[in-house]
PDB file of C-alpha atoms in Angstrom:
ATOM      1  CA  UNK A   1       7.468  16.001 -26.275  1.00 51.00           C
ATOM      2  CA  UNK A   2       4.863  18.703 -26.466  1.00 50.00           C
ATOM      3  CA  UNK A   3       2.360  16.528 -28.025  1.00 51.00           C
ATOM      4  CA  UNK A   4       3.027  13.655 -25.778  1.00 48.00           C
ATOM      5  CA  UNK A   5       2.236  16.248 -23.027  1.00 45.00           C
ATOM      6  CA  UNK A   6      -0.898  17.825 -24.048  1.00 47.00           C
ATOM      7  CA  UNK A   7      -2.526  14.274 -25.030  1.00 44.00           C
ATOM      8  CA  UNK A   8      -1.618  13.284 -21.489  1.00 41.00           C
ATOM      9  CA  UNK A   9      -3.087  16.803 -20.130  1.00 43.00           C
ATOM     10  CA  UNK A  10      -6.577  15.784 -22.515  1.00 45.00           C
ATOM     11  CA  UNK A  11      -6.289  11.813 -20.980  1.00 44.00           C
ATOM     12  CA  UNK A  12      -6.255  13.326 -17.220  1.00 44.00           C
ATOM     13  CA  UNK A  13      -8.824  15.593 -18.254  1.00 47.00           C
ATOM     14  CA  UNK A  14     -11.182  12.808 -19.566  1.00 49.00           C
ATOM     15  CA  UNK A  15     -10.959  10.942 -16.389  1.00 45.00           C
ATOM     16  CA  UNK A  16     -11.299  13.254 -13.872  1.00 43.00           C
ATOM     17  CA  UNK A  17     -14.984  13.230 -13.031  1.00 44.00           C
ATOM     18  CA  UNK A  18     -14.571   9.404 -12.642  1.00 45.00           C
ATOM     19  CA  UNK A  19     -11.782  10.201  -9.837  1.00 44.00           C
ATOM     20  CA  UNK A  20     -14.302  12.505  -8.513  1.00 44.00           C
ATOM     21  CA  UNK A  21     -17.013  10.283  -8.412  1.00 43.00           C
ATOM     22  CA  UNK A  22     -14.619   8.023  -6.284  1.00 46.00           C
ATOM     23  CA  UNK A  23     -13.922  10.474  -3.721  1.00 47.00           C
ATOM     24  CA  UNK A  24     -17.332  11.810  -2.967  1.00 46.00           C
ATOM     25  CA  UNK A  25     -18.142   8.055  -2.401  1.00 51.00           C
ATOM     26  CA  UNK A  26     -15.603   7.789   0.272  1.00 45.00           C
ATOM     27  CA  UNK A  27     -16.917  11.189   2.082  1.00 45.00           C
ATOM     28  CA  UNK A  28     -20.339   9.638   2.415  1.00 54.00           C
ATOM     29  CA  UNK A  29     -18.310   6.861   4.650  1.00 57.00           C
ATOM     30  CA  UNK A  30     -17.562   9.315   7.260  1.00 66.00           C
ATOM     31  CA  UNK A  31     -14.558  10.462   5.652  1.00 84.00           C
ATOM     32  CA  UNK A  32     -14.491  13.806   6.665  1.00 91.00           C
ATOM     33  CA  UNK A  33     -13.604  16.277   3.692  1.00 93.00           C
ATOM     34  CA  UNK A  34     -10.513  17.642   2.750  1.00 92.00           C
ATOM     35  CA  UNK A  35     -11.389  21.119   2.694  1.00 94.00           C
ATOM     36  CA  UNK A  36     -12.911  20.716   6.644  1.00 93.00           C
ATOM     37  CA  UNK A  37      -9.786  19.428   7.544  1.00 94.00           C
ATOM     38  CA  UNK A  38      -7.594  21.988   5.700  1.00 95.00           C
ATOM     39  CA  UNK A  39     -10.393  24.772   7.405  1.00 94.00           C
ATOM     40  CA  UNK A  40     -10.140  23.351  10.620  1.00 95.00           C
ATOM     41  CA  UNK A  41      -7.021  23.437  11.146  1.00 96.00           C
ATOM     42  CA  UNK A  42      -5.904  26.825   9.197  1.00 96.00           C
ATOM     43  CA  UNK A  43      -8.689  28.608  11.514  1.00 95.00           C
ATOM     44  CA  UNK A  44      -7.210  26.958  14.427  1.00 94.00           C
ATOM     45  CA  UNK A  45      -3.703  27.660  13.551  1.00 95.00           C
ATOM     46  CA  UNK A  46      -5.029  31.454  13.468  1.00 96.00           C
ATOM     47  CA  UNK A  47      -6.075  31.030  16.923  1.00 94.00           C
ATOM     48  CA  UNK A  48      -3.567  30.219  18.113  1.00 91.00           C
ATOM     49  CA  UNK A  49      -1.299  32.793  16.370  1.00 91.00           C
ATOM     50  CA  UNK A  50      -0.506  32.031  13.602  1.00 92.00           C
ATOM     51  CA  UNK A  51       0.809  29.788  10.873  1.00 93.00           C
ATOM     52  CA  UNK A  52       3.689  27.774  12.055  1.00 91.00           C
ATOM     53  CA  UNK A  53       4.893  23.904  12.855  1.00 88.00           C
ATOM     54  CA  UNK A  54       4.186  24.325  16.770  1.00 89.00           C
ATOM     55  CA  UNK A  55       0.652  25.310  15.755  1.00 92.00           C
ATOM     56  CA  UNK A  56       0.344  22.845  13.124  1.00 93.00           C
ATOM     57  CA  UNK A  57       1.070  19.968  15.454  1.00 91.00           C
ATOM     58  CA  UNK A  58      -1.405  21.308  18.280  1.00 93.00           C
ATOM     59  CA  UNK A  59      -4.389  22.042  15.757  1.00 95.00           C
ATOM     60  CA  UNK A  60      -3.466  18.128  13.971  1.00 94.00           C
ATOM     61  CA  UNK A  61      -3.967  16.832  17.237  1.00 94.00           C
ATOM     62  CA  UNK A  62      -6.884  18.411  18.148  1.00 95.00           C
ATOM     63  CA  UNK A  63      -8.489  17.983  14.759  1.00 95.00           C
ATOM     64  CA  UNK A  64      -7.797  14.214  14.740  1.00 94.00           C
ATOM     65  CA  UNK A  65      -9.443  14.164  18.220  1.00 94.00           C
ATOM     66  CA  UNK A  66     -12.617  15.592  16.874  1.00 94.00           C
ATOM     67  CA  UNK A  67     -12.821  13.659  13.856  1.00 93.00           C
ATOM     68  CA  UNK A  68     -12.425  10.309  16.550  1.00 92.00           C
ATOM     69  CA  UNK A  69     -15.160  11.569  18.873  1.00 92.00           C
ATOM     70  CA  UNK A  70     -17.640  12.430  15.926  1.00 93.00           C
ATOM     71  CA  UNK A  71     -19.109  11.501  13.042  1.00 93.00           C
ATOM     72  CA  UNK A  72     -18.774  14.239   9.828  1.00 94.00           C
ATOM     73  CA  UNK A  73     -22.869  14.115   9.617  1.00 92.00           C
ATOM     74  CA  UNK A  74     -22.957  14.901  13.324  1.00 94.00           C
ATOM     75  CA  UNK A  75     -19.655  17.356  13.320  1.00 94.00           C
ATOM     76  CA  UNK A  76     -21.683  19.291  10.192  1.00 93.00           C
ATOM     77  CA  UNK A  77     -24.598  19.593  12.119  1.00 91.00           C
ATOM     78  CA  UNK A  78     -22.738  20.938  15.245  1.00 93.00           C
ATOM     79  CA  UNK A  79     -20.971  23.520  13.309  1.00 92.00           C
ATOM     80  CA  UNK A  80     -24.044  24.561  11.169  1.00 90.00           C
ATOM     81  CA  UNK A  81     -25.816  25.114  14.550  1.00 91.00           C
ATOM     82  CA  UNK A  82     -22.950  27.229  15.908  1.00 90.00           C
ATOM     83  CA  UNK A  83     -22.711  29.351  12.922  1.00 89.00           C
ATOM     84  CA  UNK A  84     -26.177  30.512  12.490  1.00 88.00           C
ATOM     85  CA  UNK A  85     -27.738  29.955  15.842  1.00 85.00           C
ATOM     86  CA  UNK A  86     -27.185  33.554  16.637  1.00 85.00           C
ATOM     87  CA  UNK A  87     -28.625  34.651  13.247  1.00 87.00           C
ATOM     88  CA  UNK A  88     -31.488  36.867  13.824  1.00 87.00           C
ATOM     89  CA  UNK A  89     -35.067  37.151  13.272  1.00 85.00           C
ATOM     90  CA  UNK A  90     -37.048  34.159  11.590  1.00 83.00           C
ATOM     91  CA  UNK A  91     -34.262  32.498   9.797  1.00 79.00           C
ATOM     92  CA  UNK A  92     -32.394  32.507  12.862  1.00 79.00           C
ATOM     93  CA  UNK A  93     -34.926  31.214  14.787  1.00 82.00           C
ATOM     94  CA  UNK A  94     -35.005  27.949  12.506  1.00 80.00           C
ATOM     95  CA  UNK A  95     -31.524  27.151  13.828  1.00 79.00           C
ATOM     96  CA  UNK A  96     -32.749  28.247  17.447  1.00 78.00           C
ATOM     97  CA  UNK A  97     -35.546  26.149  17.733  1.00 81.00           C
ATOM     98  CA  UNK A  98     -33.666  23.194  16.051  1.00 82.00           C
ATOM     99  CA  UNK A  99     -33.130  20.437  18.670  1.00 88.00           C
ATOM    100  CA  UNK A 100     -31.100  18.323  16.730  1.00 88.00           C
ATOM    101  CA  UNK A 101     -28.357  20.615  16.235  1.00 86.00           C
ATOM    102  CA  UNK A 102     -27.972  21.966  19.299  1.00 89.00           C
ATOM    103  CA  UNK A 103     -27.256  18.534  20.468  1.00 93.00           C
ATOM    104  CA  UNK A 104     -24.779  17.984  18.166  1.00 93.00           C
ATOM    105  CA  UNK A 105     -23.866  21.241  18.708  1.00 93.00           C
ATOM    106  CA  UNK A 106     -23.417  20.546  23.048  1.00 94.00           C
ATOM    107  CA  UNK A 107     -21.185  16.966  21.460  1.00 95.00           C
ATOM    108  CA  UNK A 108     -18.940  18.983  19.283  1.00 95.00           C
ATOM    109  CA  UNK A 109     -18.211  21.283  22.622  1.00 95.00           C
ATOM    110  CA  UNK A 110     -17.636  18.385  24.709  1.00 96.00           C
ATOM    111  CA  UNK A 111     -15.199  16.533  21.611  1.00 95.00           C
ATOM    112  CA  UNK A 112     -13.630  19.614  21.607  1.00 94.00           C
ATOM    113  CA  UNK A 113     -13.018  20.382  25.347  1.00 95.00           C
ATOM    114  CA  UNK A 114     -11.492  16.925  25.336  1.00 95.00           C
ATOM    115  CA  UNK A 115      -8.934  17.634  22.141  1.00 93.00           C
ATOM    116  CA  UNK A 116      -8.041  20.967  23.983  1.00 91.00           C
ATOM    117  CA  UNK A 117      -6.809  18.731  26.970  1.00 92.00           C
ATOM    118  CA  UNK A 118      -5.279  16.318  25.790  1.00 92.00           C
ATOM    119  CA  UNK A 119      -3.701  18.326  23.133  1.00 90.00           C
ATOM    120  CA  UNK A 120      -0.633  20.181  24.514  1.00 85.00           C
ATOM    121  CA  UNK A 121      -0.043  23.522  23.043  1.00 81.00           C
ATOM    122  CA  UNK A 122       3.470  23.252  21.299  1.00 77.00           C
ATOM    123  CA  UNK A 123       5.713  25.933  22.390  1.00 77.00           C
ATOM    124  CA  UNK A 124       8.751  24.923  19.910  1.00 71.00           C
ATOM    125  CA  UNK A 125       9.955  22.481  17.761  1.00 67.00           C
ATOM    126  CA  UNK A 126      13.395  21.522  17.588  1.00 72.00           C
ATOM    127  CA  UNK A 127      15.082  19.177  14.958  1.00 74.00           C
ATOM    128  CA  UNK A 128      17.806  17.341  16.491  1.00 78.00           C
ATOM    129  CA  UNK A 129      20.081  15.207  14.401  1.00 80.00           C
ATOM    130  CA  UNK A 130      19.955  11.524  15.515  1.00 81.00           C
ATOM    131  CA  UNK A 131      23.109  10.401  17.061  1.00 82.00           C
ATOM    132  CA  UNK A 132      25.859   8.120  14.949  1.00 77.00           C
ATOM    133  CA  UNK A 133      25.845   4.332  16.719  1.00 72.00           C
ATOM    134  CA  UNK A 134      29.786   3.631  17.713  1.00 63.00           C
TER     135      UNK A 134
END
């Protein structure tokens, strides 16, 4: 059994940069990452207090309203602008004077003002058991 199991572990391991290859493939298709989704929504969960299924439901929402209204090229740009636009001095000023991401940058504000209204902000979740059919 332990052999079987570490020449599986060495097969997996042997074909993992082909299973890579595949995914960064899809990302160039607009897919937007996983770890910008898992961000996203963790720093939005944060937000809005915390980690919990009310919060997870809210941020989902929003994020999937973002990712509709925006392209990943144009969402990267927007958030690269926000970051470092207030970065001072020269290097700062390259993100200042960049036109390009500040209008991605005014599109991502606009995608989100949208996702925060029609996004409700979940106050609790209840599971209910579904009813028996007499």
């Amino acid at each position: 059994m332990r052999k079987a199991t570490i020449c599986l572990a060495i097969f997996l391991l042997n074909i993992t940069p082909a299973i890579a290859i595949d995914v960064i493939e899809v990302d160039k298709k607009n897919e937007f990452p996983t770890e910008v989704t898992v961000r996203y929504v963790l720093d939005c969960m944060t937000t809005l207090g915390g980690q919990n299924d009310q919060n997870l439901y809210t941020c989902a929402c929003r994020y999937d309203a973002i990712r509709t209204g925006m392209t990943f090229e144009h969402y990267e740009d927007g958030i690269t602008y926000e970051r470092n636009r207030a970065m001072p001095g020269e290097k700062g000023g390259f993100f200042r004077d960049n036109e390009r991401g500040e209008e991605f940058y005014n599109v991502l504000l606009k995608v989100r003002e949208k996702a925060d209204s029609s996004c409700i902000v979940v106050k609790q979740v209840k599971r209910i058991k579904p009813t028996s059919k007499n």
